[in-house]
DNA sequence: GCCAACGTTGGC
DNA sequence: GCCAACGTTGGC
């Protein structure tokens, strides 16, 4: 069991869209590091969903529902997609500012490598973010 | 295989 | 809307 954090621009595809569709096809990743992380996902791994740009907060929690497969948005065999289903919404979104202010989260790739869109996170970091998101 | 140019992401 | 960071592309 592994924990992940994925980013999405809410203008393009939001947590709310994902809930409405009851599923998200996580495609369009065009970065090797992020792609490798997608490939490393296992069924039922837990994924934190982060809204970048306008929101800048972790909004919900999903679950990997399909292992990496050919990205349907391209014929290029280098790129893959996974399916993620929504599990729970955080009662209180955890903002980037909160994450930055938390010393235990200081070395999250989210902060250190701000352009990476799919990243692994430790169980401790995961639990802490969920705790911070409780109502 | 190196490196400069370019494009994109994402925070501010 | 700007700009810094950084990944990717393409010329050599």
GROMACS .gro file of C-alpha atoms (C1' of nucleotides) in nm:
model
  159
    1UNK     CA    1   0.000   0.000   0.000
    2UNK     CA    2   0.143   0.326  -0.114
    3UNK     CA    3   0.025   0.686  -0.086
    4UNK     CA    4   0.034   0.943  -0.364
    5UNK     CA    5  -0.052   1.302  -0.432
    6UNK     CA    6  -0.174   1.417  -0.772
    7UNK     CA    7  -0.234   1.768  -0.893
    8UNK     CA    8  -0.504   1.898  -1.114
    9UNK     CA    9  -0.603   2.242  -1.226
   10UNK     CA   10  -0.962   2.275  -1.107
   11UNK     CA   11  -1.048   2.482  -1.415
   12UNK     CA   12  -0.957   2.183  -1.630
   13UNK     CA   13  -1.069   1.897  -1.411
   14UNK     CA   14  -1.174   1.935  -1.049
   15UNK     CA   15  -1.253   1.715  -0.753
   16UNK     CA   16  -1.616   1.809  -0.806
   17UNK     CA   17  -1.598   1.683  -1.165
   18UNK     CA   18  -1.447   1.363  -1.039
   19UNK     CA   19  -1.724   1.316  -0.782
   20UNK     CA   20  -1.990   1.390  -1.043
   21UNK     CA   21  -1.842   1.131  -1.278
   22UNK     CA   22  -1.767   0.894  -0.989
   23UNK     CA   23  -1.436   0.830  -1.161
   24UNK     CA   24  -1.142   1.007  -1.313
   25UNK     CA   25  -0.925   0.893  -1.600
   26UNK     CA   26  -0.591   1.040  -1.499
   27UNK     CA   27  -0.451   1.103  -1.846
   28UNK     CA   28  -0.253   1.371  -2.022
   29UNK     CA   29   0.061   1.332  -1.812
   30UNK     CA   30   0.360   1.422  -2.028
   31UNK     CA   31   0.642   1.410  -1.786
   32UNK     CA   32   0.862   1.107  -1.733
   33UNK     CA   33   0.891   1.133  -1.357
   34UNK     CA   34   0.516   1.169  -1.320
   35UNK     CA   35   0.461   0.890  -1.573
   36UNK     CA   36   0.689   0.658  -1.378
   37UNK     CA   37   0.490   0.733  -1.066
   38UNK     CA   38   0.166   0.649  -1.246
   39UNK     CA   39   0.318   0.318  -1.351
   40UNK     CA   40   0.420   0.245  -0.994
   41UNK     CA   41   0.066   0.280  -0.862
   42UNK     CA   42  -0.103  -0.035  -0.735
   43UNK     CA   43  -0.473  -0.109  -0.715
   44UNK     CA   44  -0.635   0.056  -0.415
   45UNK     CA   45  -0.340   0.282  -0.341
   46UNK     CA   46  -0.464   0.603  -0.184
   47UNK     CA   47  -0.428   0.928  -0.374
   48UNK     CA   48  -0.461   1.278  -0.236
   49UNK     CA   49  -0.614   1.515  -0.488
   50UNK     CA   50  -0.461   1.862  -0.497
   51UNK     CA   51  -0.605   2.163  -0.676
   52UNK     CA   52  -0.329   2.379  -0.819
   53UNK     CA   53  -0.326   2.740  -0.944
   54UNK     CA   54  -0.654   2.889  -0.822
   55UNK     CA   55  -0.722   2.677  -0.514
   56UNK     CA   56  -0.384   2.553  -0.403
   57UNK     CA   57  -0.519   2.301  -0.156
   58UNK     CA   58  -0.563   1.931  -0.102
   59UNK     CA   59  -0.934   1.873  -0.141
   60UNK     CA   60  -1.003   1.503  -0.131
   61UNK     CA   61  -0.891   1.148  -0.128
   62UNK     CA   62  -0.921   0.891  -0.401
   63UNK     CA   63  -0.831   0.532  -0.470
   64UNK     CA   64  -0.651   0.375  -0.767
   65UNK     CA   65  -0.906   0.170  -0.958
   66UNK     CA   66  -0.715   0.072  -1.270
   67UNK     CA   67  -0.344   0.012  -1.320
   68UNK     CA   68  -0.151   0.215  -1.574
   69UNK     CA   69  -0.267   0.163  -1.933
   70UNK     CA   70  -0.209   0.336  -2.264
   71UNK     CA   71  -0.306   0.701  -2.235
   72UNK     CA   72  -0.625   0.732  -2.444
   73UNK     CA   73  -0.542   1.092  -2.537
   74UNK     CA   74  -0.238   0.991  -2.742
   75UNK     CA   75  -0.106   0.710  -2.962
   76UNK     CA   76   0.237   0.765  -2.821
   77UNK     CA   77   0.317   0.449  -2.630
   78UNK     CA   78   0.534   0.630  -2.383
   79UNK     CA   79   0.240   0.775  -2.193
   80UNK     CA   80  -0.003   0.607  -1.959
   81UNK     CA   81  -0.318   0.682  -1.763
   82UNK     CA   82  -0.470   0.535  -1.449
   83UNK     CA   83  -0.824   0.544  -1.315
   84UNK     CA   84  -0.893   0.704  -0.980
   85UNK     CA   85  -1.224   0.693  -0.798
   86UNK     CA   86  -1.317   0.949  -0.533
   87UNK     CA   87  -1.336   0.818  -0.177
   88UNK     CA   88  -1.382   1.107   0.064
   89UNK     CA   89  -1.374   1.481   0.056
   90UNK     CA   90  -1.165   1.652   0.321
   91UNK     CA   91  -1.398   1.839   0.557
   92UNK     CA   92  -1.148   2.125   0.547
   93UNK     CA   93  -0.922   2.158   0.244
   94UNK     CA   94  -0.556   2.169   0.343
   95UNK     CA   95  -0.394   2.469   0.182
   96UNK     CA   96  -0.049   2.494   0.035
   97UNK     CA   97   0.026   2.762   0.295
   98UNK     CA   98  -0.063   2.520   0.575
   99UNK     CA   99   0.153   2.251   0.421
  100UNK     CA  100   0.444   2.490   0.386
  101UNK     CA  101   0.401   2.599   0.747
  102UNK     CA  102   0.423   2.242   0.872
  103UNK     CA  103   0.787   2.142   0.931
  104UNK     CA  104   0.707   1.771   0.899
  105UNK     CA  105   0.590   1.835   0.544
  106UNK     CA  106   0.878   2.058   0.441
  107UNK     CA  107   1.032   1.806   0.204
  108UNK     CA  108   0.720   1.702   0.019
  109UNK     CA  109   0.784   1.703  -0.355
  110UNK     CA  110   0.482   1.933  -0.375
  111UNK     CA  111   0.698   2.204  -0.222
  112UNK     CA  112   1.044   2.104  -0.333
  113UNK     CA  113   0.953   2.018  -0.690
  114UNK     CA  114   0.655   2.233  -0.755
  115UNK     CA  115   0.607   2.127  -1.116
  116UNK     CA  116   0.579   1.753  -1.056
  117UNK     CA  117   0.216   1.649  -1.097
  118UNK     CA  118   0.222   1.293  -0.964
  119UNK     CA  119   0.430   1.216  -0.658
  120UNK     CA  120   0.461   0.954  -0.385
  121UNK     CA  121   0.415   1.067  -0.026
  122UNK     CA  122   0.502   0.890   0.297
  123UNK     CA  123   0.240   0.735   0.520
  124UNK     CA  124   0.327   0.987   0.790
  125UNK     CA  125   0.280   1.281   0.556
  126UNK     CA  126  -0.044   1.133   0.432
  127UNK     CA  127  -0.182   1.086   0.783
  128UNK     CA  128  -0.079   1.434   0.884
  129UNK     CA  129  -0.251   1.596   0.587
  130UNK     CA  130  -0.569   1.398   0.651
  131UNK     CA  131  -0.552   1.502   1.016
  132UNK     CA  132  -0.512   1.867   0.916
  133UNK     CA  133  -0.813   1.830   0.691
  134UNK     CA  134  -1.049   1.715   0.962
  135UNK     CA  135  -1.338   1.943   1.034
  136DG     C1'  136   2.600   1.350  -2.579
  137DC     C1'  137   2.601   1.833  -2.463
  138DC     C1'  138   2.383   2.250  -2.417
  139DA     C1'  139   2.109   2.645  -2.560
  140DA     C1'  140   1.653   2.767  -2.672
  141DC     C1'  141   1.206   2.710  -2.590
  142DG     C1'  142   0.765   2.588  -2.375
  143DT     C1'  143   0.497   2.489  -1.975
  144DT     C1'  144   0.375   2.484  -1.501
  145DG     C1'  145   0.238   2.698  -1.108
  146DG     C1'  146   0.315   3.027  -0.726
  147DC     C1'  147   0.281   3.496  -0.632
  148DG     C1'  148  -0.001   3.882  -1.569
  149DC     C1'  149   0.463   3.804  -1.449
  150DC     C1'  150   0.841   3.534  -1.373
  151DA     C1'  151   1.123   3.153  -1.189
  152DA     C1'  152   1.202   2.678  -1.222
  153DC     C1'  153   1.262   2.311  -1.482
  154DG     C1'  154   1.164   1.957  -1.832
  155DT     C1'  155   1.200   1.877  -2.326
  156DT     C1'  156   1.361   1.947  -2.788
  157DG     C1'  157   1.676   1.996  -3.143
  158DG     C1'  158   2.113   2.157  -3.345
  159DC     C1'  159   2.573   2.068  -3.342
   0.00000   0.00000   0.00000
